[in-house]
XYZ file of C-alpha atoms in Angstrom:
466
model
C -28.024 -23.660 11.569
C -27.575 -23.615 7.918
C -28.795 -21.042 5.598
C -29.640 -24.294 3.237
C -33.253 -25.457 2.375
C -33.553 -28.176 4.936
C -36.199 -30.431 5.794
C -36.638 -32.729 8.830
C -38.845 -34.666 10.482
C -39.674 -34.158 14.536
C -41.479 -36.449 17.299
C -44.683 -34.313 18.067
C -43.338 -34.359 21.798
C -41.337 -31.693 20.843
C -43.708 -29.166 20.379
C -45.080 -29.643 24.084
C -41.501 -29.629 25.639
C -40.779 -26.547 23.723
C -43.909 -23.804 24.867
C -45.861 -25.338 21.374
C -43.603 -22.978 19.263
C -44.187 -24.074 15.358
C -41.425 -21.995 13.925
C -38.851 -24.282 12.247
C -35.907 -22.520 13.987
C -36.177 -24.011 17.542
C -36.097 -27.671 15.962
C -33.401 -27.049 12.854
C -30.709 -25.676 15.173
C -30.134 -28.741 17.131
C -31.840 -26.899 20.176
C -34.053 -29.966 21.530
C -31.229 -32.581 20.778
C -28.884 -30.434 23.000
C -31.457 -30.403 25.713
C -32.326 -34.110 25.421
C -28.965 -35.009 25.940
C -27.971 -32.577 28.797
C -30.772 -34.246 30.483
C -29.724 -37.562 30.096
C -26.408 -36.789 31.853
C -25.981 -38.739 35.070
C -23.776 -35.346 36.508
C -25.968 -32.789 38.049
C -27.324 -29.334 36.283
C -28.410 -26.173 37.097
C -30.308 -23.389 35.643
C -27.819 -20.506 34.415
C -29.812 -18.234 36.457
C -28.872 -20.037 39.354
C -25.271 -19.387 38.998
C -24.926 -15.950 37.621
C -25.636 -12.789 39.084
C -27.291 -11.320 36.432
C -28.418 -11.919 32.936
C -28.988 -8.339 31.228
C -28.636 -5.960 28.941
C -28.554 -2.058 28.682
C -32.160 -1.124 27.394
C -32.806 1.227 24.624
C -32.366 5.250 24.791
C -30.507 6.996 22.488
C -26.515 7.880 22.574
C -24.808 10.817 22.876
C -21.491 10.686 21.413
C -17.961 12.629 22.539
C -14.974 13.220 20.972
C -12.423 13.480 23.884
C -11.412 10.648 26.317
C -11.812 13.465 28.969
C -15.469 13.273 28.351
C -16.510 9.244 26.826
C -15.951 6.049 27.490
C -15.280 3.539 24.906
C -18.250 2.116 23.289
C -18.576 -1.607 22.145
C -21.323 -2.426 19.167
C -22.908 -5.543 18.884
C -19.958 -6.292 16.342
C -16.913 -4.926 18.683
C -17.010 -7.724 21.140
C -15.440 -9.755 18.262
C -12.933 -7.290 17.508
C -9.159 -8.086 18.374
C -8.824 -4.203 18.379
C -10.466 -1.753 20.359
C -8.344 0.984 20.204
C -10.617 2.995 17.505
C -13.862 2.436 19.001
C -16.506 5.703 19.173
C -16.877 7.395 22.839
C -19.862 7.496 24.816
C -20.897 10.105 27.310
C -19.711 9.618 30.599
C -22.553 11.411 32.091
C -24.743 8.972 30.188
C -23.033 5.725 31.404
C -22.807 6.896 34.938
C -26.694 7.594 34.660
C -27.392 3.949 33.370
C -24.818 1.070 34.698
C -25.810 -1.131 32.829
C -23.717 -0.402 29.691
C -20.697 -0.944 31.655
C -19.217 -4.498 31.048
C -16.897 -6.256 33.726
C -14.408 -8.613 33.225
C -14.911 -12.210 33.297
C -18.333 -11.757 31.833
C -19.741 -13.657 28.590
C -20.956 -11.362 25.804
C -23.723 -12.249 23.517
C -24.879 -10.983 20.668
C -29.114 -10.631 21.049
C -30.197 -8.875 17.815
C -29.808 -9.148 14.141
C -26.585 -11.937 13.890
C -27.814 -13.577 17.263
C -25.798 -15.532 19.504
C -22.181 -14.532 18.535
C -20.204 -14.677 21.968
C -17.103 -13.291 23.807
C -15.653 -13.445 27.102
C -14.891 -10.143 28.507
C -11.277 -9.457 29.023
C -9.417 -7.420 31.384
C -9.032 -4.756 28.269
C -12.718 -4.563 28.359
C -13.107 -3.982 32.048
C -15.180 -0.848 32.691
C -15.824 -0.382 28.464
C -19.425 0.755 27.902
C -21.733 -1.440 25.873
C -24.464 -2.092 23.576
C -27.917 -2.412 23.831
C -28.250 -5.559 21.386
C -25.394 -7.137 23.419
C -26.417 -9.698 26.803
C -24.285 -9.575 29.654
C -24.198 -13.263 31.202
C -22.310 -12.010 34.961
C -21.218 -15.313 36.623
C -21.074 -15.922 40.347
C -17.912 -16.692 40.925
C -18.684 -18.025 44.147
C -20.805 -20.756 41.680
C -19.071 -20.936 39.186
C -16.131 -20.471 37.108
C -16.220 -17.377 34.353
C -14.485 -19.189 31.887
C -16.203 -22.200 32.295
C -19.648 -20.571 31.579
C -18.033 -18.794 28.142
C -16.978 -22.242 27.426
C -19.989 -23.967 27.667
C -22.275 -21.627 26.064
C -20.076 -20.755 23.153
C -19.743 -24.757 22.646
C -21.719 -27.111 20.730
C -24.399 -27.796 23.181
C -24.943 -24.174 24.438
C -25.158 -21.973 21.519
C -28.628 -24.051 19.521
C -30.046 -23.850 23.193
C -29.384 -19.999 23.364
C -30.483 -19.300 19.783
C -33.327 -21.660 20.294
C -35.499 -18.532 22.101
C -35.008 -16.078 18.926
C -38.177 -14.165 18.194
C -39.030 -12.227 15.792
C -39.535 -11.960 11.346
C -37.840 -9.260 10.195
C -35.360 -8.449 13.093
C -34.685 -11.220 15.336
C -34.531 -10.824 19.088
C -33.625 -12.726 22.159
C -34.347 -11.371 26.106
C -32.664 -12.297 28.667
C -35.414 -14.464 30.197
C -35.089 -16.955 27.190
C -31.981 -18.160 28.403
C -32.181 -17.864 32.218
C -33.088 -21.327 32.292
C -30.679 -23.038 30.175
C -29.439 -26.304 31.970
C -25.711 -26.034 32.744
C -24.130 -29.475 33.401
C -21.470 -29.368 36.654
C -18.306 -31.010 35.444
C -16.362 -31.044 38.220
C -12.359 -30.129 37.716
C -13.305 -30.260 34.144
C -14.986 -26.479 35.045
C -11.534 -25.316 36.520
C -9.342 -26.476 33.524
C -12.266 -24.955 31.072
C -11.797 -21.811 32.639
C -8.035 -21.589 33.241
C -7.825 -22.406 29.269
C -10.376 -19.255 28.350
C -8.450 -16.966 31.276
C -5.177 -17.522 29.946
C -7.173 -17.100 26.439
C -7.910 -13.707 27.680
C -4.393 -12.735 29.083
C -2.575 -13.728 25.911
C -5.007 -11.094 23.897
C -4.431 -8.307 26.199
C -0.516 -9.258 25.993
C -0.840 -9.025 22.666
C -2.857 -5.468 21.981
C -0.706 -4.175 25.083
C 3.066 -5.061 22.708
C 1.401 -3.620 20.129
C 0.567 -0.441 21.723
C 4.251 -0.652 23.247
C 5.578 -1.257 19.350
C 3.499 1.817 17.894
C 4.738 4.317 21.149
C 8.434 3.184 20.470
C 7.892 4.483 16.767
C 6.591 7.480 17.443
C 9.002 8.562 20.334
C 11.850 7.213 18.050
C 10.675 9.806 15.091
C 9.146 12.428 17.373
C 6.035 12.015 16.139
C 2.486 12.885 17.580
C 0.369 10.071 19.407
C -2.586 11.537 17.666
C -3.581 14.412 15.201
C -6.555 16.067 14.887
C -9.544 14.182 13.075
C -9.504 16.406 10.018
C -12.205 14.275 8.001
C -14.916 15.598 11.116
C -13.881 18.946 10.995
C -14.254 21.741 8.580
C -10.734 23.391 7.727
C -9.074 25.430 5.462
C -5.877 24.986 3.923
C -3.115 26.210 1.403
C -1.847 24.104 -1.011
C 1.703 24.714 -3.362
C 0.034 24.623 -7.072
C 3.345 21.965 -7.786
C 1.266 19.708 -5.253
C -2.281 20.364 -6.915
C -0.872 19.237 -10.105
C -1.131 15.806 -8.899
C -3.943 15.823 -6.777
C -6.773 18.030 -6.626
C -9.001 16.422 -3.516
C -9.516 19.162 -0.702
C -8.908 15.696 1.622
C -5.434 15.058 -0.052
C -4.441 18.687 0.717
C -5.971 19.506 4.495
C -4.029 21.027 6.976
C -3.583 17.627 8.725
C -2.031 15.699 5.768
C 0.445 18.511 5.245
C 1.190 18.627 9.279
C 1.717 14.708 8.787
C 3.651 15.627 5.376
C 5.866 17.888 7.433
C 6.542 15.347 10.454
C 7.962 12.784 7.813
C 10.287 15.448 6.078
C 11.951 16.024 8.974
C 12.836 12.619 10.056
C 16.666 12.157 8.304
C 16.404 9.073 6.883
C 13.357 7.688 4.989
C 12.579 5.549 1.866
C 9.674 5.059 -0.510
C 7.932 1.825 0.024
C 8.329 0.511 -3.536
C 11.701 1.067 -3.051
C 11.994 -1.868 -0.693
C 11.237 -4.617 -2.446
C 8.153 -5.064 -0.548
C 5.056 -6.685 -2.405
C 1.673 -5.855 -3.005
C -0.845 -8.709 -3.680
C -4.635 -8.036 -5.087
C -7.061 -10.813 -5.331
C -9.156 -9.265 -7.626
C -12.246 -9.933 -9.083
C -11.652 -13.586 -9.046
C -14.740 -15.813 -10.031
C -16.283 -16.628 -5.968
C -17.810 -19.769 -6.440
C -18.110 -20.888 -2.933
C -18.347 -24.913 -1.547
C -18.191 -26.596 1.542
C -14.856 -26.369 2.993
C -13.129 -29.535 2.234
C -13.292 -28.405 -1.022
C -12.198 -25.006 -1.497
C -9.931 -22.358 0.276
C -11.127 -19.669 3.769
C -12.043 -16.566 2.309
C -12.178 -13.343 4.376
C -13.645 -10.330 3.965
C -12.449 -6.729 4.891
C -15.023 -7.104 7.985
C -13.446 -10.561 8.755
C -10.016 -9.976 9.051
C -10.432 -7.832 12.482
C -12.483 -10.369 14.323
C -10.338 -11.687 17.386
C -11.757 -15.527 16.091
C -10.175 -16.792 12.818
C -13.495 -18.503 11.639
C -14.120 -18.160 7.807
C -17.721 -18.566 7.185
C -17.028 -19.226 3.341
C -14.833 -21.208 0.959
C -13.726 -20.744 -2.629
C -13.348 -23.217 -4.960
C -9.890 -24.711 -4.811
C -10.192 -25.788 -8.779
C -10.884 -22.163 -9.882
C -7.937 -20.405 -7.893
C -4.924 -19.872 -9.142
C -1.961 -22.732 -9.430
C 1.159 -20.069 -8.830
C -0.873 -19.836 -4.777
C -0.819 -15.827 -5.431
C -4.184 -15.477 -3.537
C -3.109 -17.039 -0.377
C -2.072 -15.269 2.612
C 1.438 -15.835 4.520
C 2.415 -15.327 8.018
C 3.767 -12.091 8.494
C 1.778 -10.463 5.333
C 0.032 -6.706 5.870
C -3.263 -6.766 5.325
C -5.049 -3.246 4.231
C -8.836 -2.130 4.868
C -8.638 -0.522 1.527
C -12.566 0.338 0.713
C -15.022 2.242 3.382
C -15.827 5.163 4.953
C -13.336 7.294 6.275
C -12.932 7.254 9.870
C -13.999 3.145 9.121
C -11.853 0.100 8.609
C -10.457 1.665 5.448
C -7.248 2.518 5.974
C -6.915 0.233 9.042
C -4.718 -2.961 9.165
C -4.424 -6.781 10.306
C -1.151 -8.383 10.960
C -1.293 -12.046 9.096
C -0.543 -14.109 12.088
C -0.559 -18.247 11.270
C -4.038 -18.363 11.437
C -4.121 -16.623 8.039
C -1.763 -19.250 6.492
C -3.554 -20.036 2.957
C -6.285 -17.860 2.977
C -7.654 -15.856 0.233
C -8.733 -12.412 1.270
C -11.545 -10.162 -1.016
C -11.132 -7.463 -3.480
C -11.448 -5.057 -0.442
C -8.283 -6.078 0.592
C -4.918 -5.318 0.288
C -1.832 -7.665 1.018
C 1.724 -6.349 2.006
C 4.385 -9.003 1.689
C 7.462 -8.017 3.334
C 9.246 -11.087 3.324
C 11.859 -10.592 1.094
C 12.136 -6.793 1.150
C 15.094 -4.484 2.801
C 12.804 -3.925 5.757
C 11.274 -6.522 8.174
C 7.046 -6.552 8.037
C 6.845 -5.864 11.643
C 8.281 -2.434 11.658
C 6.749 -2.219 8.601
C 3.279 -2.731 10.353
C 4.266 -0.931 13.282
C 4.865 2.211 11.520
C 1.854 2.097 8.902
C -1.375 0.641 11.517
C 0.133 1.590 15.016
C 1.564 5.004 14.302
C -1.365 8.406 13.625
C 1.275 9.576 11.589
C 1.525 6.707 9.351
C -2.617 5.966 8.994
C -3.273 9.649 8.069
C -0.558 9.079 4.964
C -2.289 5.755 4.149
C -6.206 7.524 4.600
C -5.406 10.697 2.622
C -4.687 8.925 -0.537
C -8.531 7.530 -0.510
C -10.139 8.631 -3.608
C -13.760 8.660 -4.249
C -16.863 9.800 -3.337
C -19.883 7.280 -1.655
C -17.128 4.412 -0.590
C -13.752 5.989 -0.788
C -10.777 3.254 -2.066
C -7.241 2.860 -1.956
C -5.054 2.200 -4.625
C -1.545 -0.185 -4.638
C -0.198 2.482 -6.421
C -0.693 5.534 -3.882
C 0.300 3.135 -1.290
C 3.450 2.041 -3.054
C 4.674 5.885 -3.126
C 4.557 6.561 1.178
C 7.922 7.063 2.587
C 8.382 4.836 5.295
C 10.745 6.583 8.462
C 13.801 4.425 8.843
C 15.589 3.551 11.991
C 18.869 1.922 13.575
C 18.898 -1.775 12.505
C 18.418 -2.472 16.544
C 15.445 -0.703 16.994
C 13.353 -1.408 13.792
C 14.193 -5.716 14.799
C 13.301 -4.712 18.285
C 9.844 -3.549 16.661
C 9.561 -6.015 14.476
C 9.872 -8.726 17.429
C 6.920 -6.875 19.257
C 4.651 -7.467 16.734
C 5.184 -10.862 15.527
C 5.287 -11.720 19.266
C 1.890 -10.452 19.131
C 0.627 -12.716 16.140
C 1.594 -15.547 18.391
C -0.203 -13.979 21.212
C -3.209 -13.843 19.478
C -3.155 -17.521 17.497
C -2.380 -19.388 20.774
C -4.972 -17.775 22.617
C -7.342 -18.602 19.852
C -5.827 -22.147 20.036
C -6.486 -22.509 23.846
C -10.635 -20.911 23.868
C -10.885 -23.701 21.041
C -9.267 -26.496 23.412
C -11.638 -25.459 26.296
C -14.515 -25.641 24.422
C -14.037 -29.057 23.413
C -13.073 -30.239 26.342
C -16.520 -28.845 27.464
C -17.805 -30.941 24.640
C -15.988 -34.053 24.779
C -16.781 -34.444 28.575
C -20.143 -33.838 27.776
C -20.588 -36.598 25.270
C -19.085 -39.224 27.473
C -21.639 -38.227 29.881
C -20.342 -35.522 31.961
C -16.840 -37.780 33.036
């Protein structure tokens, strides 16, 4: 539903099918259209509840939260489930998860969001398998002896199913939805259109854990290559002490700059023989800056991402600049293959943290929050590039210990511009580089084939369930 005044007019029917309910919100979302036309359909329906095992969440207690892997299991917010990467989630207690089920997620299962942004869905991967959950996230389980997984994420993510889910938020201030507001949604039986749904969404799935497995596989290969650590210690959470050459201080006088952690990463890169400083290679550095955001309806202006954006698993920009105030030379838009920096946030946040531009970004202007890394036409290809800076420990503590300031901390092109980037045989930084754009593709096919499922959902749906 749009965030625009709106007004519109209702049959007074409505209200009765819809429990009397005289918030707008039911009626504005397209809620009773969707249901009027479900029911219309000649093809058979059934309740959700009727072909799922279980329609949940985890209930509210507090968390207790671990530092070791030996101790936690991953833990998924509300906004995680539309995160491409989950490799820098918080841990959980295991004790705590064992003692409550429930947070546990299972593959095949939909995701939906149930508090503040509501009904913002995924389908539940084989990388998510066993992952521990939020509270403000619903778990839709399917029977698969009922009904197809990816067939049910199809269908409620689509056109028809989200209004109907939102349709039972409650609440003023922070709105809700429980579980029992959608166990009676009406889902249409398709036929072999249910199979092909879900085959599109599974294969969907695959192609993202592909794709976060080579780059896992790109950012080990850099590290054995260079000797480097798979993971330091997380200096910003601990209290240390440290001794700093007064040549060093000179230039920087932040305790965070100086920590025995960014001189252990300092030492790693000395001894690696060959090496070069990043503005050495040609690469570029592109910052949007403060341009004027006057934002219209799409056809009109240019996707705009934020910082927060960028690391959602969907490519769906919510906004649009103005395509008459942006720049002629295109110096705002995004490229395939571009670097794109978290550069503003907490530490231990997105800042510091980076996106690979697959095509999905083609043209898009990204905020002030973020930087982009054009490696195009430099003296070293962008996917080792990216490998080495977002895949490596080694190569995010250089990036995050250059953050300067106090309440949001921010990285400068300049600081970045002066890393020295570990150099390998020819051979192994293409082999690298391969991985990761192999990756981008990964990830904007299976975007491409969750978008073709859903409107095949829709389209059979519309000709009236045929």
């Amino acid at each position: 539903m749009s965030r625009k005044f709106q007004v519109k007019t209702i049959p007074s029917r409505w209200l009765e099918t819809d429990g009397r309910r005289l918030d707008c919100g039911p009626y504005m979302s397209g809620a009773v259209e969707a249901r009027e036309l479900l029911n219309s359909l000649p093809s058979a329906k059934e309740a959700l509840n009727d072909l799922v095992s279980g329609i949940y969440h985890a209930g509210r207690e507090s968390r207790t939260w671990v530092e070791s892997p030996e101790h936690g299991v991953p833990f998924m917010g509300s906004t995680d489930i539309l995160a491409a990467d989950l490799s820098h989630i918080n841990l959980i207690s295991k004790k705590q998860v064992e003692a409550n089920p429930n947070f546990k997620i299972g593959e095949g299962w939909t995701l939906i969001t149930r508090s503040g942004t509501i009904g913002r869905m995924a389908y539940a991967h084989s990388g998510m398998d066993g992952l521990a959950c939020s509270e403000h996230v619903m778990r839709v389980v399917p029977d698969e002896d009922k009904v197809k997984p990816g067939f049910i994420y199809a269908y409620l993510s689509s056109m028809f199913g989200v209004p109907l889910v939102i349709s039972g938020t409650y609440g003023s201030i922070i709105q809700s939805i429980e579980p029992h507001h959608i166990s009676d949604l009406p889902v249409p039986r398709l036929g072999d259109i249910e199979n092909q749904a879900h085959e599109l969404v599974q294969r969907a799935a695959d192609l993202r854990v592909e794709a976060t497995a080579l780059l896992k596989q790109a950012g080990i290969k850099v590290n054995e290559t260079f000797g480097l650590p798979e993971k330091l210690a997380l200096s910003h959470r601990n209290f240390s002490c440290a001794v700093a050459s007064s040549n060093n201080v000179m230039a920087r006088m932040e305790a965070t700059f100086h920590d025995g952690i960014a001189q252990e990463s300092d030492r790693l890169i000395d001894a690696i023989p060959a090496k070069d400083y990043l503005i050495d290679l040609g690469v570029s550095f592109g910052e949007t800056g403060r341009l004027k955001q006057v934002f219209v309806e799409q056809e009109f202006g240019e996707p705009f991402l934020t910082s927060g954006e960028i690391f959602r698993q969907i490519y769906a920009p919510s906004r649009f600049l103005s395509r008459r105030l942006l720049p002629d030379d295109n110096s705002w838009a995004t490229q395939e293959g571009d670097l794109l920096l978290a550069r503003s946030g907490q530490v231990g946040g997105i800042i510091g943290r980076g996106v690979w531009a697959d095509s999905r970004f083609n043209s898009a202007c990204v905020s002030v929050d973020v930087i982009r890394i054009s490696a195009q036409n430099a003296s070293i290809l962008p996917g080792y590039l990216y490998a080495y800076l977002f895949l490596t420990d080694v190569g995010y503590r250089q990036l995050i210990r250059t953050a300067a300031g106090s309440s949001i901390p921010h990285l400068s092109v300049s600081d970045v511009q002066k890393l020295l980037i570990p150099r390998g045989e020819s051979e192994f930084e293409e082999e690298v580089n391969d991985m990761v754009w192999k990756a981008g593709r990964d990830r904007a096919e299976a975007q491409q084939l969750e978008d073709e499922a859903r409107i095949l959902v829709e389209r059979t749906i519309k000709e009236g369930g045929r």
